XYZ file of C-alpha atoms in Angstrom:
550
model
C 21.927 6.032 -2.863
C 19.267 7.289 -1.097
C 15.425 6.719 -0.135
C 12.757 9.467 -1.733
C 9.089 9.400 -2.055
C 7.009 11.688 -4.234
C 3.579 11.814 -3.838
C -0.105 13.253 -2.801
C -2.998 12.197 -0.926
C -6.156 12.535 0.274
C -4.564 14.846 3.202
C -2.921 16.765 0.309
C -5.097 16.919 -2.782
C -8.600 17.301 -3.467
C -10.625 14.400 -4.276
C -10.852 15.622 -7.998
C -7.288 15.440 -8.449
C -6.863 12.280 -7.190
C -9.518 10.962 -9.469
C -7.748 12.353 -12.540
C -4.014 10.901 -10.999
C -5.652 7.623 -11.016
C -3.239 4.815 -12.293
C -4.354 1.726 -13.563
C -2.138 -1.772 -13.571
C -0.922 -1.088 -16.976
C 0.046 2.398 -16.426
C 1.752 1.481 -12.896
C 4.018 -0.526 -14.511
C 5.339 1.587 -17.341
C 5.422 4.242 -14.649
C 7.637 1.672 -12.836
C 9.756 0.959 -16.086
C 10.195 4.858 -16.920
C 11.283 5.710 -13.108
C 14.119 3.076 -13.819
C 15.206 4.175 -16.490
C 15.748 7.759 -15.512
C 19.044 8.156 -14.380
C 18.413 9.290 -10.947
C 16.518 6.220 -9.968
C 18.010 2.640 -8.948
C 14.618 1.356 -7.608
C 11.235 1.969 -7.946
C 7.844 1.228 -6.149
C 4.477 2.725 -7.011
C 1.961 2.689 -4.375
C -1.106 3.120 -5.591
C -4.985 3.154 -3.102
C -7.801 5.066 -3.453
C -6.678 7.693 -1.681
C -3.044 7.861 -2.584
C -0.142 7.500 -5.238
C 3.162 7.627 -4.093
C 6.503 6.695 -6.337
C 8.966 5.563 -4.406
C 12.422 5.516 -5.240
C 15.836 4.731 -4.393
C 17.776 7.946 -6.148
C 21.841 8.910 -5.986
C 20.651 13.083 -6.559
C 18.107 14.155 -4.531
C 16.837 17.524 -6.400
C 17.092 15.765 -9.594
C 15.206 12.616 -8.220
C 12.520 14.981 -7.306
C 12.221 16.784 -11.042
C 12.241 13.528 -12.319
C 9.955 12.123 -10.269
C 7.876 14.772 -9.833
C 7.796 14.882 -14.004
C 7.312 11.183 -14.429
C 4.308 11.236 -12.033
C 2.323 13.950 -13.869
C 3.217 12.183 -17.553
C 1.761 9.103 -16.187
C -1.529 10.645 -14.448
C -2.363 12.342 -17.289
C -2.560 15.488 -15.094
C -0.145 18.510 -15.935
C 2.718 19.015 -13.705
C 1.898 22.995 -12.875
C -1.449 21.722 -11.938
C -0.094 19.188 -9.903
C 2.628 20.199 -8.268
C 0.967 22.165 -5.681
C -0.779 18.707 -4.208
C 2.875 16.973 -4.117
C 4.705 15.856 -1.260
C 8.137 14.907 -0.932
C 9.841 12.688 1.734
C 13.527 11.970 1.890
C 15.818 8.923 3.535
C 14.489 8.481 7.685
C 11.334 11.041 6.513
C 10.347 8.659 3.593
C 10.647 5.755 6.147
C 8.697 7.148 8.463
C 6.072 8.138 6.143
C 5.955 4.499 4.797
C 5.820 3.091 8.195
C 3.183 5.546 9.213
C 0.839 4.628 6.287
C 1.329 1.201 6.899
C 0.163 1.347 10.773
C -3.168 3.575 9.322
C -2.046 6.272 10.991
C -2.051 8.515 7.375
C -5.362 6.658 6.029
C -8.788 8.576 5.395
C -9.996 6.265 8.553
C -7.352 6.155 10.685
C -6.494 2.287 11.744
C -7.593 0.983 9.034
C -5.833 -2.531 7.843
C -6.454 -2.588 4.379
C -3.163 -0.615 3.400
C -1.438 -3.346 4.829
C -2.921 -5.575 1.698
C -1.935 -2.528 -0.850
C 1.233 -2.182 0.392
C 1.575 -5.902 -0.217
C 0.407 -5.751 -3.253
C 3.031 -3.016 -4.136
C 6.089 -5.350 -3.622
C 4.821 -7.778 -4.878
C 4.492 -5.877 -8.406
C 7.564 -4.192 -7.677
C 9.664 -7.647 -7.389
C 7.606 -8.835 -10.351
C 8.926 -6.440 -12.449
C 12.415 -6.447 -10.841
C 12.156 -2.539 -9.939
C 12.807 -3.317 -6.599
C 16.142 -4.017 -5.124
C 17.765 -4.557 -1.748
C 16.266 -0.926 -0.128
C 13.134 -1.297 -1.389
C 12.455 -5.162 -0.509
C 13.712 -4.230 3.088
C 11.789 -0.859 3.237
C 8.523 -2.953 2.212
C 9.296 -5.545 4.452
C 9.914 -3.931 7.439
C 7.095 -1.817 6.472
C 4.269 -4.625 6.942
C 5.723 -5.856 9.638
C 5.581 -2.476 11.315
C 2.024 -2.374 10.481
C 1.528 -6.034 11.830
C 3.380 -4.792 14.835
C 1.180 -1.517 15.483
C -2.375 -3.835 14.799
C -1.401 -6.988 17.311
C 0.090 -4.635 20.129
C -2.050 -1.563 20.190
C -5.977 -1.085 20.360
C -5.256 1.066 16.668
C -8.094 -1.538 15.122
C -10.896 0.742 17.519
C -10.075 3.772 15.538
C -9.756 2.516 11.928
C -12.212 0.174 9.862
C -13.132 -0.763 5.914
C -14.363 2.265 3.984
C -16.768 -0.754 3.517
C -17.957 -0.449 7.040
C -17.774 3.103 7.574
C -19.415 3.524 3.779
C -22.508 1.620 5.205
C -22.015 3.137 8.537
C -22.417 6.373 6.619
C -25.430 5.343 4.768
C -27.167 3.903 7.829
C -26.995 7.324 9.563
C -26.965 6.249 12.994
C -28.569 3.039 12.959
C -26.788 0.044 13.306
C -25.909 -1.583 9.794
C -27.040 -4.535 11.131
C -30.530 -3.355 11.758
C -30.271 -1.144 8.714
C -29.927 -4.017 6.347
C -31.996 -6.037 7.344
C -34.554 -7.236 4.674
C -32.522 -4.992 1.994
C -32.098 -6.058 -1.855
C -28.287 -4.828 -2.685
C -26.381 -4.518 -5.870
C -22.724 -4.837 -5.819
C -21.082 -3.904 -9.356
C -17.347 -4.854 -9.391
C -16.260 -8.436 -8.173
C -12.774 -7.438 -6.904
C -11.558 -7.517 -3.238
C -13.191 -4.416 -2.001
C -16.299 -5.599 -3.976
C -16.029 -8.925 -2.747
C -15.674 -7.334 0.977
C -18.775 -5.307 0.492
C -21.104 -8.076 -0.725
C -19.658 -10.281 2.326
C -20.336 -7.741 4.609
C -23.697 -6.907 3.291
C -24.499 -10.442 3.675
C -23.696 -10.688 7.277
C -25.414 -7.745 8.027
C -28.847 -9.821 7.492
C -29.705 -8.583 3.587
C -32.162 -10.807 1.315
C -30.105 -10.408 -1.643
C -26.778 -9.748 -3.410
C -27.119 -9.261 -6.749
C -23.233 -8.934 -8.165
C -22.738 -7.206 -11.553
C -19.303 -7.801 -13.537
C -17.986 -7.754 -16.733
C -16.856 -10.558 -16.873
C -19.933 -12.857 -15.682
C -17.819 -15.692 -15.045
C -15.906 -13.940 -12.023
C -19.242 -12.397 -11.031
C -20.484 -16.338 -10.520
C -17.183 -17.190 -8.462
C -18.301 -14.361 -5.898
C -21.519 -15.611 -5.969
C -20.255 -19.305 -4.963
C -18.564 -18.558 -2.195
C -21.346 -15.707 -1.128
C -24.178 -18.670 -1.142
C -21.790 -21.351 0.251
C -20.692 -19.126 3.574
C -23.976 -17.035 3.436
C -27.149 -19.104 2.314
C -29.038 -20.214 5.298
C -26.670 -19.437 7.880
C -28.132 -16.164 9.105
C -31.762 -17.022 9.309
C -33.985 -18.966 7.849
C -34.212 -17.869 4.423
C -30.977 -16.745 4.171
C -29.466 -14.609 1.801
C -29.757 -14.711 -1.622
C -27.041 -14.041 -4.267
C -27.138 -14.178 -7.906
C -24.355 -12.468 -11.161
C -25.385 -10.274 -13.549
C -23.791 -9.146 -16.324
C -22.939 -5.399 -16.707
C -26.019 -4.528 -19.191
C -28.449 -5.442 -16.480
C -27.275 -3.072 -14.117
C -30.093 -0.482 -15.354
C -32.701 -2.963 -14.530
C -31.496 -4.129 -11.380
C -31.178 -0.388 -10.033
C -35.129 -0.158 -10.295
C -35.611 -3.150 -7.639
C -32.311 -2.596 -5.833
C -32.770 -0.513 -1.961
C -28.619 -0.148 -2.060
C -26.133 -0.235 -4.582
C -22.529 -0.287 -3.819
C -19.955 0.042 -6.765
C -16.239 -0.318 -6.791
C -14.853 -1.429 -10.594
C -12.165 -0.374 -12.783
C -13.975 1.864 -15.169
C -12.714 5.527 -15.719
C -16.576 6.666 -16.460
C -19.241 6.648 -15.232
C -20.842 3.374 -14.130
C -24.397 4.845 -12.736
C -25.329 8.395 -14.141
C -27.573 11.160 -12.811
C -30.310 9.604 -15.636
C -30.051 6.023 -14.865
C -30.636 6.532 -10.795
C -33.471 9.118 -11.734
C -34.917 6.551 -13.585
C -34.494 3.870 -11.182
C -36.054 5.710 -8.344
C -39.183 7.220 -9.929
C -42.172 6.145 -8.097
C -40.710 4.012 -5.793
C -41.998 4.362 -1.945
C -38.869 4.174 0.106
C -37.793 0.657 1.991
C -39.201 0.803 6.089
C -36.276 2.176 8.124
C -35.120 4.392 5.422
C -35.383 8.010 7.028
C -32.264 9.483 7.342
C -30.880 13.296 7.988
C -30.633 15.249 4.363
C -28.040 14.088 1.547
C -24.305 13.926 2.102
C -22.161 16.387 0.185
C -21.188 15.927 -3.076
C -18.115 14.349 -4.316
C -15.901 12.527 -6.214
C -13.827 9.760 -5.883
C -12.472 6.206 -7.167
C -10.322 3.352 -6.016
C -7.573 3.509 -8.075
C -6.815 0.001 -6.828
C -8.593 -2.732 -4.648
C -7.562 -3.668 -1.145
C -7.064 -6.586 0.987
C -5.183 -7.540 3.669
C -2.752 -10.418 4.340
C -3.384 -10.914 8.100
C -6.058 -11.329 10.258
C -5.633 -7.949 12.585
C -7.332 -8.375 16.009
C -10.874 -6.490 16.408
C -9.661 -4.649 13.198
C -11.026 -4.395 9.577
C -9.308 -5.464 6.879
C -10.467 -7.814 4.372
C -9.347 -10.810 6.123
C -9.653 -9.431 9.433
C -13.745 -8.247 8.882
C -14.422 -11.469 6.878
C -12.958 -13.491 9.978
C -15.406 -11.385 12.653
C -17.783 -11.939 9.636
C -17.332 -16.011 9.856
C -16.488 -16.051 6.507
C -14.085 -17.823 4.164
C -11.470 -15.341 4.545
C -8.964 -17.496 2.533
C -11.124 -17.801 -0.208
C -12.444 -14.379 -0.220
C -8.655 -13.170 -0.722
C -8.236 -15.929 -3.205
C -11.081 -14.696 -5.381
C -9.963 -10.847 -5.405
C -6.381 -11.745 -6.419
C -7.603 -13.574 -9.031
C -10.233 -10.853 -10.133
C -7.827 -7.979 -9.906
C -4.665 -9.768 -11.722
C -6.914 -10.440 -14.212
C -6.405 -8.728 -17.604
C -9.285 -6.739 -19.711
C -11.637 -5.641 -17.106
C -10.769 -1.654 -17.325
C -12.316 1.084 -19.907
C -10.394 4.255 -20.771
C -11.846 7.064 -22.204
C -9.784 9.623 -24.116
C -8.293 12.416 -21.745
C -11.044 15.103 -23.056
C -14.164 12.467 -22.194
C -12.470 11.943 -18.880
C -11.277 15.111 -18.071
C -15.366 15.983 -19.169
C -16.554 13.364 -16.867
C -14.894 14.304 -13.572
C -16.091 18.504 -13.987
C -17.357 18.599 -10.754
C -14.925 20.359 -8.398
C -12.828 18.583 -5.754
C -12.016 20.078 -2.171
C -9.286 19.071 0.279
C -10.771 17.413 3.170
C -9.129 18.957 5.964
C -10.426 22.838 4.525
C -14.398 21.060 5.640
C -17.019 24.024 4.934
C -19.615 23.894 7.783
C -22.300 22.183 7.329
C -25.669 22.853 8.637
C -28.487 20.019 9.330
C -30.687 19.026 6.579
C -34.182 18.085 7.063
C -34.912 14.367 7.393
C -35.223 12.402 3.917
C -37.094 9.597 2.742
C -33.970 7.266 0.898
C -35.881 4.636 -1.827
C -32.063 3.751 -3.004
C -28.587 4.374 -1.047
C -25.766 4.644 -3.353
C -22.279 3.772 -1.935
C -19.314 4.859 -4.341
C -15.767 3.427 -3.154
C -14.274 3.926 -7.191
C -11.917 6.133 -8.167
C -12.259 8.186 -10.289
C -15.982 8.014 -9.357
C -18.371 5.425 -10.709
C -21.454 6.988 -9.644
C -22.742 10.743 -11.051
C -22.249 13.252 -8.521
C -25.276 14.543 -9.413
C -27.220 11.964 -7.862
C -27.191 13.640 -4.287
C -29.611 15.956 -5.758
C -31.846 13.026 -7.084
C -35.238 12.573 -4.420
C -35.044 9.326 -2.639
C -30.975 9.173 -2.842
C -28.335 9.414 -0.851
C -25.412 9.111 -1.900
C -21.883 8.584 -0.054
C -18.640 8.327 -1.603
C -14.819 8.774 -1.083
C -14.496 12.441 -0.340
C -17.970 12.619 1.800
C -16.109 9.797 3.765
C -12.965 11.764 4.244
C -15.468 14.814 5.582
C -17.024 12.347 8.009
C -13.801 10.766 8.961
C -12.047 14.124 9.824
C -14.975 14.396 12.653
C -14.079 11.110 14.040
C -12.328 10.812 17.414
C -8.899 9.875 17.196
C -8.250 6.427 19.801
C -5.496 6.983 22.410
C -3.611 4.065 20.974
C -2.501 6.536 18.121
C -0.155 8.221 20.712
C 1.138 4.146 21.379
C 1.612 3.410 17.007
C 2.950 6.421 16.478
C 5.916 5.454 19.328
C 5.640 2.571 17.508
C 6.394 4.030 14.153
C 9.605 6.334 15.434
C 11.590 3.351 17.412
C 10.816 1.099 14.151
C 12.389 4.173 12.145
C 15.717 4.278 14.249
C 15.929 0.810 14.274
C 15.706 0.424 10.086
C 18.222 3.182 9.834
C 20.612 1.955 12.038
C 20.440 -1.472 10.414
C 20.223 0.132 6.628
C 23.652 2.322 8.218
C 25.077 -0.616 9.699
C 24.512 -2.353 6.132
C 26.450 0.215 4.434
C 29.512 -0.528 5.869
C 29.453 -4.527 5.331
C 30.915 -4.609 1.687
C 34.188 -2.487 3.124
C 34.113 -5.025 6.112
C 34.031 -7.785 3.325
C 36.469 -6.427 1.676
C 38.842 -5.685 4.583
C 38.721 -9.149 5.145
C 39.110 -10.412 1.702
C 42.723 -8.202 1.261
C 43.901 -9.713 4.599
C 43.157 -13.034 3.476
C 44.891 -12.647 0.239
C 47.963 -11.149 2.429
C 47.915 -14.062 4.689
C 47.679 -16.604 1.194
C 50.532 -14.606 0.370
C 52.507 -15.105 2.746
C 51.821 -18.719 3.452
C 53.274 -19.232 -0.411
C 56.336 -16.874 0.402
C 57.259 -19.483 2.971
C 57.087 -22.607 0.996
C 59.369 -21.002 -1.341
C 62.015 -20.045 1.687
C 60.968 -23.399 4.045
C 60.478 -26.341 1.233
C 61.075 -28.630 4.239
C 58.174 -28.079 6.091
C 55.913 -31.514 6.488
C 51.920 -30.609 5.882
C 50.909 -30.760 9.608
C 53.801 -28.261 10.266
C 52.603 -25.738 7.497
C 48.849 -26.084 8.112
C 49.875 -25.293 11.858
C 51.690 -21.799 10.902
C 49.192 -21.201 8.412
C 46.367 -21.659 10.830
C 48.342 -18.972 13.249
C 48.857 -16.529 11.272
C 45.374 -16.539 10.271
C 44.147 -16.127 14.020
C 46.985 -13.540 14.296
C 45.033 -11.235 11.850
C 41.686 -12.744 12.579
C 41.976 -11.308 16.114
C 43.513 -7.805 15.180
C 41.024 -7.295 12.992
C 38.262 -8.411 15.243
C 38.179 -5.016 17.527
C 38.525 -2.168 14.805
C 35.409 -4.124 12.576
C 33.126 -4.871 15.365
C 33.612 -1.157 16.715
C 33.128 0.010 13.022
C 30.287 -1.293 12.811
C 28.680 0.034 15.841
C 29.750 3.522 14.848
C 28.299 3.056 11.466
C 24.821 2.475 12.597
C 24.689 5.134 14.400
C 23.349 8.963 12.805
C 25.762 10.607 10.831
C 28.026 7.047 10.957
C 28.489 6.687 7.041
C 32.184 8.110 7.069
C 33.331 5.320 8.950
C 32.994 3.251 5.607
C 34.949 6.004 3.286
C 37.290 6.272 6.277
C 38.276 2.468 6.934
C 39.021 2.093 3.021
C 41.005 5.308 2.586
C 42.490 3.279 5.686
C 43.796 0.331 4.553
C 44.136 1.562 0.856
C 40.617 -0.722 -0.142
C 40.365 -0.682 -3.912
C 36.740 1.057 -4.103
C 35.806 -1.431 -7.140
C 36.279 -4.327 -5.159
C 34.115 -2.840 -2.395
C 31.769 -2.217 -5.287
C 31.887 -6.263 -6.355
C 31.161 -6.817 -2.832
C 28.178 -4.683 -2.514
C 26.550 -6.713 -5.732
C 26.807 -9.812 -4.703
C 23.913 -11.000 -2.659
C 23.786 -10.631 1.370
C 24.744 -13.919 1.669
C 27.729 -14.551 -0.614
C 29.002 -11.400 0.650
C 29.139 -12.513 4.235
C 30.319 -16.567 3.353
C 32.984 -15.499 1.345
C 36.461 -15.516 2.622
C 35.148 -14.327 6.515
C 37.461 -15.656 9.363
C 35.499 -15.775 12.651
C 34.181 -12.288 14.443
């Protein structure tokens, strides 16, 4: 069996592809159940951000893997396979590793460094294992996988190049001022209560706003957000503090009109804010003091197909735990309250494919293939509009709107691109290739174990044998006599066995080093189902059982 990844990206597809490709919880999982029960497929592991899907499997045919793969991908999306096809990349065995690994260290994020894929990809085993679509490859390829990232965040300076779309969103929207200065005074609606919600409203809050209003559909997780925003937040900035009451969804409309920035991140495949509803909002309003920024950012779409937070606290970096730590927040509980949001059932709407595929008209682009862009006058901004959904929650139209601007995923995959890249990427990416020879060499070195086993098991059986033979032929001999002999002829082929399996092993881990396996059992005659018994049994009653000493 062997690793393969099928997938596209932010780096591969435009942003209006993506949005359409977006999976939902419900849909990941029969995706999950359908890869397993194609006949390629052993394992299965959907990966799923807001600027990626990837299906990764564990496959015994590697052009049929990718057909079906490839197929199951475009049933699921909703998106035909000719249309898609074009955007899809494929990765196979040490290539799918290191493109795991890679993603993992930020190094193939839309802001490179950032730690929230750490969170995601956490969040991917963890469905995988709930599920039971992941087996032995996959749990080690995840594994390994966060611990690379772990690796690449504690020993590198990776966390100066990447941050939270969060940050750079209101980076973005501050437009050269600090968001700390930018902020200040603000009134901000946050619709969604999930983890990159919950970031958002934290980070708002730090950065010195008056109030977070937090809109939900469910009210009750909307209050638990609030909680924790006024017990972390309410007079330990300044004086008055910040403010922070829930909404429910149906007074969104109204709280636009007094709102100066709106951030929305929910699980809605329409539109949560339309062209109409910010028009409205906006009329007549005289822009908030600080507010003049160049012209409006370019239009897009995007949505996060699934929330993000991180498990660790990376140093100087970004991630949920990580930002809310800098932030002096409750990072435990922050993470507490998004799991609970987004394992929650009932929170998304879907629209039939025409209304969708209606609602998401407006054309995508790659990012990399950047038009040039010439500088806009200065605006006046009454309302900033941050969009981190996908598909899209706010109307592209509303960059056209006076007195918004708007920034969202695929105007933050533009900016990003013009970002300089940190000279710790050169240090993760070393990273990334020794933790990529090391996996395979342990993953070859694996291989071999069940024939090892097994080796072991026949000689044991010989030497049982044998022992019996003799108390047939030497009824005389007095226990402490036989347990003596027995005990000698077991070091006997203990010892001659000892060289050949130790060496075998070494040769297996290295490239090209599975034929050692095929070769030691055509060898010694192995039965290949009993290497097979071996190989299902778990790691560690295929090592206790019947093993003399190395």
């Amino acid at each position: 069996m062997s690793l393969l990844v099928v997938g596209l990206s932010h780096r591969s597809a435009p942003v209006s592809v993506l949005e359409r490709a977006a999976l939902n919880a419900d849909t990941q999982a029969k995706l999950l159940q359908d890869t397993l029960a194609a006949e390629p497929a052993a394992e299965a592991a959907v990966l799923a951000t807001c600027n990626r899907i990837e299906l990764y499997a564990d496959v015994d045919k590697f052009h049929a893997g990718v057909a079906e793969l490839s197929t199951l991908l475009a049933q699921h999306s909703g998106v035909g396979l000719e249309e898609l096809t074009p955007y899809l990349y494929v990765h196979y065995e040490d290539r799918a590793v290191h493109h795991l690994f890679s993603v993992a260290c930020g190094l193939d994020s839309m802001v490179v460094g950032e730690g929230q894929i750490l969170g995601q990809i956490k969040d991917t085993l963890a469905r995988a294992q709930e599920l039971h679509s992941a087996g032995k490859l996959l749990n080690d390829l995840f594994q390994q996988a966060l611990r690379v990232g772990k690796r690449a965040h504690s020993e590198t300076g990776i966390d100066r190049a990447g941050q939270s779309l969060v940050t750079f969103g209101l980076e973005q929207l501050a437009a050269g001022q600090s968001v700390d200065a930018w902020a200040q005074g603000k009134r901000a609606l946050v619709i969604g209560a999930g983890s990159m919600s919950s970031l958002a409203a934290a980070t708002l809050a730090r950065a010195g706003v008056a109030e977070v209003v937090v809109a939900n559909r469910t009210v009750e997780r909307a209050d638990r957000l609030v909680a924790l925003l006024e017990e972390n937040y309410g007079h330990s900035l300044n004086e008055a503090g910040t403010a922070a009451r829930a909404v429910a969804m149906d007074a969104v409309a109204d709280e636009l009109t007094r709102a100066d920035v709106a951030i929305s991140c929910t699980g809605a495949t329409g539109l949560v804010l339309t062209a109409e509803a910010i028009r409205s909002a906006v009329a007549g309003r005289t822009p908030t003091a600080g507010s003049e920024v160049p012209g409006s950012t370019t239009p897009a779409a995007g949505k996060a197909g699934s929330d993000s937070r991180s498990a660790e606290t990376v140093r100087g970096g970004f991630s949920v735990e990580g930002e809310a730590a800098v932030a002096g927040f409750d990072a435990a509980a922050l993470e507490q309250h998004g799991a609970w949001v987004d394992n929650a059932p009932g929170e998304q709407v879907r629209l039939s494919e025409a209304e969708t595929i209606a609602a998401l008209a407006v054309a995508g682009r790659v990012p990399e293939m950047r038009r040039e862009r010439t500088p806009e006058p200065v605006r006046q901004v009454a309302l900033a509009l941050l969009d981190l959904a996908m598909p899209r929650d706010v109307d592209a139209a509303a960059h056209r709107i006076d007195g918004v601007r708007l920034v969202d995923i695929e105007s933050l995959a533009d900016a990003s691109a013009d970002a300089p890249m940190a000279a710790d990427v050169d240090l993760v990416r070393t990273i990334v290739a020794d933790e990529v020879a090391a996996f395979g060499a342990a993953q070859r070195a694996a291989h071999i174990t069940p024939t090892v086993v097994a080796l072991r098991t026949m000689a044991a059986d010989v030497v049982a044998s044998e022992i019996a033979r003799l108390d047939g032929r030497l009824p005389g001999l007095d226990e402490k006599q036989r347990a003596e002999i027995t005990q000698t002829v077991r070091r006997v082929v203990d010892k001659l066995l000892h060289a050949p399996t130790v060496r075998v092993k070494q040769l297996a881990a290295e490239p090209g080093g599975a034929g050692y396996a095929d070769a030691l059992r055509t060898l010694f005659d192995l039965d290949q189902e009993t290497v097979a018994a071996v190989s299902r049994a778990t790691p560690h009653e295929a090592e206790g059982k019947n093993r003399g000493p190395a």
